Tab-separated table of C-alpha atoms in Angstrom:
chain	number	residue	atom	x	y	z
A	29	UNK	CA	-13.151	17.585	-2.045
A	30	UNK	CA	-13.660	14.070	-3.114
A	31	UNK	CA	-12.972	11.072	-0.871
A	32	UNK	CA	-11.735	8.023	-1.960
A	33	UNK	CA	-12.163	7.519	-5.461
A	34	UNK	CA	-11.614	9.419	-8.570
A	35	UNK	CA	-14.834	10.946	-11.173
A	36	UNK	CA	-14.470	11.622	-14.101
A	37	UNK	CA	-14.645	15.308	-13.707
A	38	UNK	CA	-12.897	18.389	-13.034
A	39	UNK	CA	-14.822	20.414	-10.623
A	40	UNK	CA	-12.941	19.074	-7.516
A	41	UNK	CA	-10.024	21.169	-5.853
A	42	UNK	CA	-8.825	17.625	-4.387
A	43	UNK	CA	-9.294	14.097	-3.654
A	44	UNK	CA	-8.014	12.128	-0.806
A	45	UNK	CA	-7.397	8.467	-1.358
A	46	UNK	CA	-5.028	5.547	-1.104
A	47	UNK	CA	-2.843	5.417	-4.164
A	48	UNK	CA	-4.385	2.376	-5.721
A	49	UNK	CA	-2.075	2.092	-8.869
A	50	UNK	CA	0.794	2.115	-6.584
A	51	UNK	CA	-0.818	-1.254	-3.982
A	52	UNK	CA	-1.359	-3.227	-7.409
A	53	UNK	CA	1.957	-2.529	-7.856
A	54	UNK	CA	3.339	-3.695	-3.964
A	55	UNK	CA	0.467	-6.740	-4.829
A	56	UNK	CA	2.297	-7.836	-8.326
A	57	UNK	CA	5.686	-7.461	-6.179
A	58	UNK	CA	4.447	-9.775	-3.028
A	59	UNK	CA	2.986	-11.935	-5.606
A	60	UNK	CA	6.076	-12.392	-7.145
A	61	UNK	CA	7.819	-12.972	-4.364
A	62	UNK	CA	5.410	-15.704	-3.366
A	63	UNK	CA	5.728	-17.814	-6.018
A	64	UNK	CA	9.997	-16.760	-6.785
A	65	UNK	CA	8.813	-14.596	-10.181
A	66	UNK	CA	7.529	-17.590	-11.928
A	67	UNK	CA	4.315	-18.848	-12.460
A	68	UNK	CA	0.503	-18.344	-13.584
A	69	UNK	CA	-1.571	-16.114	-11.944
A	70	UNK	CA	-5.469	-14.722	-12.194
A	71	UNK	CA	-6.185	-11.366	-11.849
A	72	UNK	CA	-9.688	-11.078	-9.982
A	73	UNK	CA	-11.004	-7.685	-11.392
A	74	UNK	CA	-14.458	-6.345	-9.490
A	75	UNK	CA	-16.354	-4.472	-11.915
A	76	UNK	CA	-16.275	-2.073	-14.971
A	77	UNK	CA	-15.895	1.680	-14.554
A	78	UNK	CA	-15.053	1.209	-10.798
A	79	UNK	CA	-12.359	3.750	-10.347
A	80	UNK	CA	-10.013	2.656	-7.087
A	81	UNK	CA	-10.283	-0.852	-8.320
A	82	UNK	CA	-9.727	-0.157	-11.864
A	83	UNK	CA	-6.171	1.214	-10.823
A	84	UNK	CA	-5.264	-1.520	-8.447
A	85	UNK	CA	-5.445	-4.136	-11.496
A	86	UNK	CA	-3.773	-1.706	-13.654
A	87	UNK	CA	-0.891	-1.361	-10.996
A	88	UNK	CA	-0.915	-5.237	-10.779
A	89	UNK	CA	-0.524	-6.026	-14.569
A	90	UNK	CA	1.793	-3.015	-15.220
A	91	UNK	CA	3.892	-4.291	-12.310
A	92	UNK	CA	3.995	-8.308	-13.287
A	93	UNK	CA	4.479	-6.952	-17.245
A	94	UNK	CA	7.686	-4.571	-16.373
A	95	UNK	CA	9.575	-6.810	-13.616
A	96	UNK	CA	8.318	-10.095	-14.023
A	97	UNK	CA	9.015	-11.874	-17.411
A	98	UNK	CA	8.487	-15.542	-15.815
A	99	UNK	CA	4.801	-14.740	-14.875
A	100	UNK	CA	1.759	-15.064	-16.823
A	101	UNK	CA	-1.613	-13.775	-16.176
A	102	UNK	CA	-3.650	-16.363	-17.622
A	103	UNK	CA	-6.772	-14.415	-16.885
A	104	UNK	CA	-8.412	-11.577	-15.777
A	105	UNK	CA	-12.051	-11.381	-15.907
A	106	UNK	CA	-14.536	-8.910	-13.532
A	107	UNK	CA	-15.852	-11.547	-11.399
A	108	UNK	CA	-18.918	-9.097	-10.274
A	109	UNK	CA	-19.963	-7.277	-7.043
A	110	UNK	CA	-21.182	-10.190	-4.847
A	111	UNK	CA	-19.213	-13.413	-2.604
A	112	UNK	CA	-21.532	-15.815	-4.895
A	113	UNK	CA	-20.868	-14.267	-8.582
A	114	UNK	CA	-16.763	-14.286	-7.692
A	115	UNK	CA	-17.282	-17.839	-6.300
A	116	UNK	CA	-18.590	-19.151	-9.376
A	117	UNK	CA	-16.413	-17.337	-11.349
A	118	UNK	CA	-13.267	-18.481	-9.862
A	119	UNK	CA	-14.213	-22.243	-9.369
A	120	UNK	CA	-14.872	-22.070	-12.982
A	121	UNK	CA	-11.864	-20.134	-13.873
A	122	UNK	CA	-9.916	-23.123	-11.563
A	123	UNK	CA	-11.225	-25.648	-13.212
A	124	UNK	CA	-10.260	-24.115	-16.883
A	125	UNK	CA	-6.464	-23.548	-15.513
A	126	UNK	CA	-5.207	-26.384	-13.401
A	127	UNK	CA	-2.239	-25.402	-12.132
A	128	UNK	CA	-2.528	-21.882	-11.126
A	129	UNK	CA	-0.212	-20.610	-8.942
A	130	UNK	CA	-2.068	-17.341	-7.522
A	131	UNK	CA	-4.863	-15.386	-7.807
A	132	UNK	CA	-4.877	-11.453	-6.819
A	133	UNK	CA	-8.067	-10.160	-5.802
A	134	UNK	CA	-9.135	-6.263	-6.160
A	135	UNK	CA	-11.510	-5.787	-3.149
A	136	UNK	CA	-13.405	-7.569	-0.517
A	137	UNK	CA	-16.155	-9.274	-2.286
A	138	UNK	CA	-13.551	-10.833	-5.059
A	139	UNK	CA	-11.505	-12.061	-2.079
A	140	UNK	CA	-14.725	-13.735	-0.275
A	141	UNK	CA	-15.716	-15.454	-3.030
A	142	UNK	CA	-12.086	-16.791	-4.030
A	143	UNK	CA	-11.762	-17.723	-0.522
A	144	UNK	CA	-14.680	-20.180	-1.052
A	145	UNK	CA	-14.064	-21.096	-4.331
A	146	UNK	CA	-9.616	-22.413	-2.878
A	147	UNK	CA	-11.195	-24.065	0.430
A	148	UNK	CA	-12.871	-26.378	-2.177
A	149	UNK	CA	-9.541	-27.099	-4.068
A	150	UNK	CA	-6.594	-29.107	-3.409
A	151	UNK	CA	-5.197	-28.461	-0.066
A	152	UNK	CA	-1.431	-29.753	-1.177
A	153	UNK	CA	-0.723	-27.713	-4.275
A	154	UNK	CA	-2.103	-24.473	-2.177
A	155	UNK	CA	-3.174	-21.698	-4.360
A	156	UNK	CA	-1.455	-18.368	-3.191
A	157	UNK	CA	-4.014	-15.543	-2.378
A	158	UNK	CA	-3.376	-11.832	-2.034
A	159	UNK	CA	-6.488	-9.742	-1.843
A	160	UNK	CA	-6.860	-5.937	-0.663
A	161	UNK	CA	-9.202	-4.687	1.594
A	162	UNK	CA	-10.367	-6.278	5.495
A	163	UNK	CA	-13.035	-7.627	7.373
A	164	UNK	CA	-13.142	-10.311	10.144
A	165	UNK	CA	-12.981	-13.025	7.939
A	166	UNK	CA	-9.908	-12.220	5.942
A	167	UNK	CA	-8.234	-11.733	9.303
A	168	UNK	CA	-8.982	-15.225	10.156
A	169	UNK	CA	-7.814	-16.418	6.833
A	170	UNK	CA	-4.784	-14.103	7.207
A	171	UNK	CA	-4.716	-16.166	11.190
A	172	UNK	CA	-5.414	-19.634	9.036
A	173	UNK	CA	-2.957	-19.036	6.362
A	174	UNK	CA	-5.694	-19.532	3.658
A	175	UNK	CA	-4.599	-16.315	2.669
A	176	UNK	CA	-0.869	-15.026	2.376
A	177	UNK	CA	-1.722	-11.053	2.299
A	178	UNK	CA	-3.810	-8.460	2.032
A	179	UNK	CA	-3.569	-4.527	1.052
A	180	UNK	CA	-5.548	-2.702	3.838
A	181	UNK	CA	-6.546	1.088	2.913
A	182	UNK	CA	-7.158	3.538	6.038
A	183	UNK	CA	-10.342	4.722	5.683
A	184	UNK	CA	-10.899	6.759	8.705
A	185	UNK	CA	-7.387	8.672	7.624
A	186	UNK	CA	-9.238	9.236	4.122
A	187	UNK	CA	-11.866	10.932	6.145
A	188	UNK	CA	-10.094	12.487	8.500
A	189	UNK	CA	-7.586	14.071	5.544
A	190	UNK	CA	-10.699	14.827	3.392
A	191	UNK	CA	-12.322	17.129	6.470
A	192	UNK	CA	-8.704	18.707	6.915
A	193	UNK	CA	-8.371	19.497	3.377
A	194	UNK	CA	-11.923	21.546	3.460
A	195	UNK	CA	-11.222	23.317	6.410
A	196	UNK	CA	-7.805	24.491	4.702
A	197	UNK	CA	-9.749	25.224	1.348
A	198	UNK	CA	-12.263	27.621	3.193
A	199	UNK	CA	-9.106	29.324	4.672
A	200	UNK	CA	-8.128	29.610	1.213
A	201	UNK	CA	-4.555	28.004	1.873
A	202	UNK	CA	-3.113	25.619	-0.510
A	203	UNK	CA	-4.120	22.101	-0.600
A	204	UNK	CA	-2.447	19.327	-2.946
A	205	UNK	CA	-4.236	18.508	-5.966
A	206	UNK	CA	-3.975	14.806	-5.141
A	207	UNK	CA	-3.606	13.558	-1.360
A	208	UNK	CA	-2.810	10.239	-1.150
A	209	UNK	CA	-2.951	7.776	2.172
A	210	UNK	CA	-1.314	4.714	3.645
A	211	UNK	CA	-1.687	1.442	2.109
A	212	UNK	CA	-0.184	-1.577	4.727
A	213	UNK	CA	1.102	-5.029	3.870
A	214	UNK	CA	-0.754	-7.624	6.886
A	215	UNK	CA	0.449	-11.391	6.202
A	216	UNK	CA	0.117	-14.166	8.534
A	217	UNK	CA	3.493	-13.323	9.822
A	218	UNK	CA	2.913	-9.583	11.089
A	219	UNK	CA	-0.816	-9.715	11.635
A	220	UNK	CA	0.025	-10.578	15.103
A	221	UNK	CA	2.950	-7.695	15.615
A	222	UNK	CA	2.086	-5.050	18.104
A	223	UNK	CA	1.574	-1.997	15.545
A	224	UNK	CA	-0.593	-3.822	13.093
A	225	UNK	CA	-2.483	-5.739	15.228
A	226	UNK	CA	-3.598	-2.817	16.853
A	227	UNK	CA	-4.430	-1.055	13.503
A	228	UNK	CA	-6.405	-4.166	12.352
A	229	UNK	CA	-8.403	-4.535	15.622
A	230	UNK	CA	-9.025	-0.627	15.362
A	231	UNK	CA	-10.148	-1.144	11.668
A	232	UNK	CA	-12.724	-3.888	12.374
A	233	UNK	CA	-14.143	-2.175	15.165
A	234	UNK	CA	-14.694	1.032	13.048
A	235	UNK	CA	-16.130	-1.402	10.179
A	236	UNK	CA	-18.753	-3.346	12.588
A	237	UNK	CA	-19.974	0.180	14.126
A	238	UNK	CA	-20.465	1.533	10.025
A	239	UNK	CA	-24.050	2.534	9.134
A	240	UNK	CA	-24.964	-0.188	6.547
């Protein structure tokens, strides 16, 4: 059983994971609705031969390429697996495109670093930012509005899915090929609403108790 991201192999009876083609797709859609389906975006890739995140830019450039003739993704470079190499990155990649409308960012680390890099730009022509993936300072960007939404994965129903689908396999009962788990939407304006507030405070707390 293989948890959360794909191999290139075949020796697996399953994998559990979100369905990461399908969030770059809701991200190119939210995107587009951000800035009314016309406009230039950057696509904030992490890096090479990473698997979820591989699929979540492929999602996001199928999905601005099919519905959204008015947009153009003026870039979309792997801006590396640390806050400081997607700072400099993006404050470069802002300074070579004046007058980009939003950036979508793959994972965490892309988003921390493009967070830095649009708190140093101009505050009245705001940037729009949609990242995937939480921690307690994308909530507080999310509370800020620095940030207009990000795709949150449920890890702990990965695992718990992943254990299930074992336990069935050693019964020798069926088990899908390919089980795939909720992706939510949090923006400034629900972040606060009863049922995702409690999933995001549940979230963090499972994130800050994490062996690192």
């Amino acid at each position: 059983v293989l948890i959360d991201s794909k191999v290139e192999a075949s020796f697996h009876a399953c994998i559990v994971e979100s369905d990461n083609y399908r969030a770059g797709r809701q991200a190119a859609d939210y995107t587009a609705e951000l800035i009314r389906g016309s406009g230039r975006v950057i696509l904030a890739r992490h890096i090479e031969n990473h698997a979820s995140t591989a699929e979540r830019g492929k999602g996001f450039l199928d999905g601005v390429l099919i519905k959204y003739p008015g947009i153009e993704v003026i870039a979309d470079p792997y801006i590396g697996g640390s806050k400081g190499l997607a700072y400099r990155q993006i404050s470069g990649l802002l300074n070579r495109f004046p007058g980009t409308d939003a950036i979508f960012c793959v994972g965490e680390t892309a988003c921390l670093g493009t967070l830095k890099a649009l708190r140093e730009t101009d505050k009245e022509n705001r940037i729009r930012l949609v990242g995937f993936d939480l921690n307690s300072e994308i909530r507080q960007a999310l509370l800020d509005n620095e940030m207009d939404a990000v795709l949150v994965q449920d890890p702990f129903q990965i695992g718990y899915e992943g254990v299930w689908s074992a336990y069935r396999l050693l019964r020798n009962e069926f088990v899908p090929k390919e089980i795939y788990t909720r992706v939510r939407l949090i923006t400034p304006g629900n972040i606060k609403s009863g049922p995702v507030r409690e999933f995001v405070d549940s979230y963090l707390t499972r994130d800050q108790d994490r062996p690192r």
